[in-house]
């Protein structure tokens, strides 16, 4: 395994928060509104981030999926490497 691949594997393992392929949609009548679509996020110790975007872009939905107030339709959420949420139906 190359050194850069090994570093990436180690970095991935040390993430305090990880979202993989996170998707969420809401059904509004006959239509579906996609709010998150394949979101990928990793946060590491000591990092600071800001979640910004226009109204309706999915900021609050992302936070609700991370803190388990909502279950994503697709994807996995891990905190400290431990899976806390996965898509519906699993």
XYZ file of N, CA, C and O in Angstrom:
360
model
N 0.859 -1.178 0.000
C 0.000 0.000 0.000
C 0.901 1.236 0.000
O 1.854 1.326 0.761
N 0.610 2.190 -0.858
C 1.420 3.393 -0.921
C 1.214 4.230 0.341
O 0.226 4.102 1.049
N 2.176 5.115 0.613
C 2.114 5.935 1.823
C 0.891 6.850 1.818
O 0.214 6.996 2.837
N 0.551 7.442 0.661
C -0.610 8.340 0.605
C -1.914 7.572 0.823
O -2.821 8.056 1.483
N -2.009 6.356 0.301
C -3.207 5.549 0.521
C -3.326 5.168 1.995
O -4.401 5.197 2.565
N -2.196 4.844 2.621
C -2.189 4.500 4.032
C -2.599 5.703 4.882
O -3.361 5.568 5.833
N -2.109 6.900 4.545
C -2.477 8.119 5.267
C -3.962 8.399 5.123
O -4.629 8.786 6.082
N -4.517 8.211 3.930
C -5.950 8.417 3.716
C -6.769 7.441 4.548
O -7.779 7.810 5.132
N -6.344 6.194 4.616
C -7.054 5.200 5.417
C -7.003 5.570 6.889
O -7.996 5.468 7.608
N -5.832 6.029 7.371
C -5.697 6.437 8.773
C -6.555 7.664 9.054
O -7.225 7.734 10.070
N -6.537 8.631 8.138
C -7.316 9.849 8.323
C -8.802 9.526 8.384
O -9.533 10.029 9.227
N -9.264 8.662 7.495
C -10.664 8.260 7.458
C -11.057 7.601 8.779
O -12.135 7.816 9.305
N -10.164 6.807 9.327
C -10.428 6.096 10.570
C -10.529 7.047 11.759
O -11.237 6.770 12.715
N -9.833 8.177 11.730
C -9.791 9.111 12.847
C -10.855 10.199 12.792
O -10.851 11.090 13.631
N -11.738 10.161 11.837
C -12.779 11.181 11.729
C -13.699 11.110 12.944
O -14.092 10.031 13.370
N -14.027 12.281 13.505
C -14.969 12.297 14.625
C -16.401 12.249 14.116
O -17.302 11.804 14.819
N -16.617 12.703 12.897
C -17.932 12.649 12.265
C -17.740 12.316 10.801
O -16.899 12.908 10.127
N -18.513 11.368 10.323
C -18.426 10.968 8.927
C -19.825 10.715 8.390
O -20.623 10.022 9.019
N -20.125 11.300 7.254
C -21.377 11.043 6.540
C -20.996 10.518 5.166
O -20.212 11.145 4.461
N -21.552 9.383 4.803
C -21.257 8.758 3.515
C -22.535 8.588 2.713
O -23.488 7.965 3.177
N -22.530 9.169 1.512
C -23.648 9.015 0.570
C -24.995 9.368 1.211
O -25.995 8.701 0.985
N -25.027 10.417 2.017
C -26.226 10.800 2.747
C -27.240 11.444 1.808
O -26.928 12.388 1.090
N -28.444 10.904 1.804
C -29.520 11.428 0.965
C -30.805 11.511 1.787
O -31.078 10.659 2.625
N -31.572 12.549 1.520
C -32.854 12.738 2.203
C -33.792 13.460 1.257
O -33.422 14.432 0.601
N -35.013 12.959 1.185
C -36.036 13.614 0.364
C -37.336 13.645 1.152
O -37.559 12.843 2.064
N -38.166 14.577 0.807
C -39.477 14.713 1.434
C -40.527 14.588 0.350
O -40.410 15.190 -0.717
N -41.555 13.823 0.625
C -42.661 13.687 -0.313
C -43.670 14.786 -0.034
O -44.107 14.966 1.102
N -43.980 15.528 -1.074
C -44.983 16.591 -0.993
C -46.031 16.299 -2.052
O -45.869 16.653 -3.215
N -47.098 15.626 -1.616
C -48.115 15.205 -2.573
C -47.525 14.187 -3.524
O -46.808 13.278 -3.108
N -47.774 14.352 -4.816
C -47.262 13.383 -5.782
C -45.774 13.590 -6.112
O -45.178 12.788 -6.802
N -45.187 14.675 -5.604
C -43.792 14.980 -5.926
C -42.877 14.717 -4.745
O -43.288 14.740 -3.595
N -41.607 14.488 -5.056
C -40.569 14.292 -4.051
C -39.588 15.449 -4.167
O -39.169 15.806 -5.262
N -39.230 16.026 -3.012
C -38.252 17.114 -2.986
C -36.954 16.548 -2.406
O -36.913 16.106 -1.263
N -35.909 16.538 -3.216
C -34.612 16.040 -2.772
C -33.887 17.178 -2.060
O -33.675 18.248 -2.622
N -33.517 16.921 -0.796
C -32.845 17.946 0.006
C -31.356 17.645 0.118
O -30.531 18.533 -0.033
N -31.000 16.396 0.378
C -29.600 15.958 0.397
C -29.464 14.853 -0.637
O -30.313 13.968 -0.719
N -28.396 14.896 -1.410
C -28.225 13.917 -2.480
C -26.768 13.455 -2.537
O -25.922 14.116 -3.117
N -26.476 12.341 -1.866
C -25.130 11.774 -1.920
C -24.087 12.588 -1.170
O -22.913 12.575 -1.539
N -24.481 13.247 -0.098
C -23.568 14.107 0.657
C -22.449 13.297 1.292
O -22.677 12.242 1.868
N -21.227 13.792 1.177
C -20.043 13.199 1.791
C -19.436 14.254 2.703
O -19.220 15.389 2.293
N -19.167 13.876 3.962
C -18.622 14.823 4.931
C -17.758 14.072 5.922
O -18.135 12.999 6.395
N -16.584 14.624 6.219
C -15.725 14.098 7.272
C -15.194 15.265 8.082
O -14.714 16.243 7.514
N -15.295 15.147 9.388
C -14.754 16.157 10.292
C -13.762 15.479 11.221
O -14.036 14.401 11.753
N -12.628 16.132 11.444
C -11.546 15.565 12.235
C -11.304 16.398 13.483
O -11.670 17.582 13.530
N -10.693 15.811 14.503
C -10.447 16.541 15.743
C -9.752 17.884 15.480
O -8.831 17.965 14.672
N -10.255 18.919 16.126
C -9.667 20.254 16.002
C -10.188 21.071 14.837
O -9.923 22.266 14.755
N -10.927 20.465 13.930
C -11.468 21.207 12.790
C -12.678 22.017 13.225
O -13.451 21.599 14.086
N -12.841 23.144 12.593
C -14.042 23.961 12.758
C -14.650 24.161 11.385
O -13.944 24.426 10.425
N -15.949 24.019 11.322
C -16.634 24.170 10.042
C -17.866 25.043 10.229
O -18.374 25.196 11.333
N -18.323 25.600 9.150
C -19.579 26.348 9.120
C -20.426 25.734 8.011
O -19.927 25.432 6.927
N -21.680 25.540 8.303
C -22.613 25.032 7.302
C -23.392 26.229 6.796
O -24.141 26.841 7.551
N -23.173 26.582 5.544
C -23.813 27.762 4.968
C -24.526 27.387 3.680
O -24.173 26.416 3.014
N -25.518 28.156 3.353
C -26.257 27.936 2.121
C -27.553 28.708 2.160
O -27.967 29.207 3.210
N -28.185 28.777 1.031
C -29.448 29.506 0.950
C -30.562 28.745 1.657
O -30.424 27.563 1.971
N -31.643 29.422 1.889
C -32.805 28.805 2.520
C -33.267 27.609 1.693
O -33.366 27.689 0.467
N -33.501 26.491 2.368
C -33.968 25.299 1.667
C -32.875 24.447 1.070
O -33.151 23.481 0.360
N -31.612 24.760 1.351
C -30.513 24.007 0.736
C -30.143 22.739 1.487
O -29.325 21.959 1.010
N -30.723 22.510 2.689
C -30.493 21.260 3.396
C -29.658 21.363 4.662
O -29.306 20.343 5.251
N -29.341 22.575 5.098
C -28.515 22.748 6.300
C -29.161 22.110 7.531
O -28.533 21.305 8.220
N -30.385 22.449 7.802
C -31.075 21.911 8.977
C -31.338 20.420 8.833
O -31.237 19.667 9.802
N -31.646 19.973 7.633
C -31.871 18.544 7.398
C -30.601 17.758 7.697
O -30.648 16.700 8.333
N -29.456 18.267 7.261
C -28.181 17.615 7.558
C -27.984 17.500 9.067
O -27.671 16.426 9.582
N -28.190 18.588 9.784
C -28.013 18.559 11.242
C -28.993 17.603 11.907
O -28.628 16.891 12.847
N -30.222 17.542 11.425
C -31.202 16.611 11.998
C -30.823 15.160 11.723
O -31.040 14.290 12.559
N -30.242 14.880 10.566
C -29.789 13.516 10.270
C -28.589 13.141 11.133
O -28.487 12.003 11.601
N -27.689 14.086 11.369
C -26.513 13.815 12.191
C -26.907 13.537 13.638
O -26.355 12.653 14.285
N -27.885 14.279 14.166
C -28.247 14.073 15.578
C -29.449 13.140 15.758
O -30.025 13.075 16.835
N -29.790 12.397 14.713
C -30.801 11.334 14.742
C -32.230 11.806 14.960
O -33.088 11.025 15.343
N -32.505 13.068 14.715
C -33.891 13.523 14.741
C -34.614 13.083 13.472
O -35.842 13.033 13.440
N -33.841 12.798 12.426
C -34.386 12.259 11.176
C -33.481 11.129 10.715
O -32.289 11.132 11.005
N -34.054 10.192 10.005
C -33.282 9.081 9.456
C -33.077 9.348 7.967
O -34.042 9.615 7.243
N -31.824 9.296 7.500
C -31.593 9.522 6.072
C -32.234 8.430 5.231
O -32.415 7.296 5.687
N -32.606 8.775 4.004
C -33.154 7.788 3.076
C -32.055 6.882 2.528
O -32.302 5.736 2.186
N -30.860 7.401 2.430
C -29.688 6.644 1.968
C -28.487 7.110 2.772
O -28.451 8.230 3.260
N -27.499 6.248 2.879
C -26.229 6.632 3.461
C -26.051 6.224 4.907
O -26.924 5.610 5.520
N -24.886 6.586 5.439
C -24.469 6.194 6.776
C -23.882 7.401 7.492
O -23.157 8.193 6.903
N -24.188 7.517 8.788
C -23.590 8.537 9.654
C -22.804 7.802 10.726
O -23.317 6.883 11.368
N -21.548 8.219 10.917
C -20.702 7.641 11.968
C -20.161 8.761 12.846
O -19.758 9.800 12.342
N -20.137 8.503 14.143
C -19.512 9.420 15.098
C -18.432 8.626 15.813
O -18.714 7.563 16.381
N -17.210 9.143 15.755
C -16.087 8.430 16.362
C -15.896 7.042 15.792
O -15.468 6.135 16.490
N -16.234 6.858 14.531
C -16.086 5.575 13.869
C -17.248 4.618 14.084
O -17.347 3.594 13.427
N -18.151 4.956 14.995
C -19.284 4.082 15.287
C -20.498 4.508 14.475
O -20.903 5.670 14.475
N -21.085 3.559 13.781
C -22.257 3.853 12.952
C -23.447 4.156 13.835
O -23.811 3.364 14.696
N -24.037 5.340 13.640
C -25.199 5.713 14.440
C -26.471 5.743 13.620
O -27.563 5.679 14.163
N -26.340 5.867 12.318
C -27.540 5.902 11.468
C -27.198 5.322 10.117
O -26.088 5.443 9.629
N -28.191 4.703 9.540
C -28.065 4.224 8.172
C -29.404 4.392 7.506
O -30.397 4.725 8.153
N -29.426 4.150 6.229
C -30.649 4.413 5.481
C -31.836 3.631 6.043
O -31.675 2.612 6.710
N -33.005 4.118 5.744
C -34.236 3.444 6.168
C -34.275 2.017 5.637
O -33.742 1.725 4.581
N -34.936 1.151 6.401
C -35.138 -0.208 5.941
C -34.024 -1.172 6.287
O -34.095 -2.335 5.993
N -32.965 -0.711 6.917
C -31.880 -1.616 7.317
C -31.956 -1.906 8.775
O -32.343 -1.183 9.584
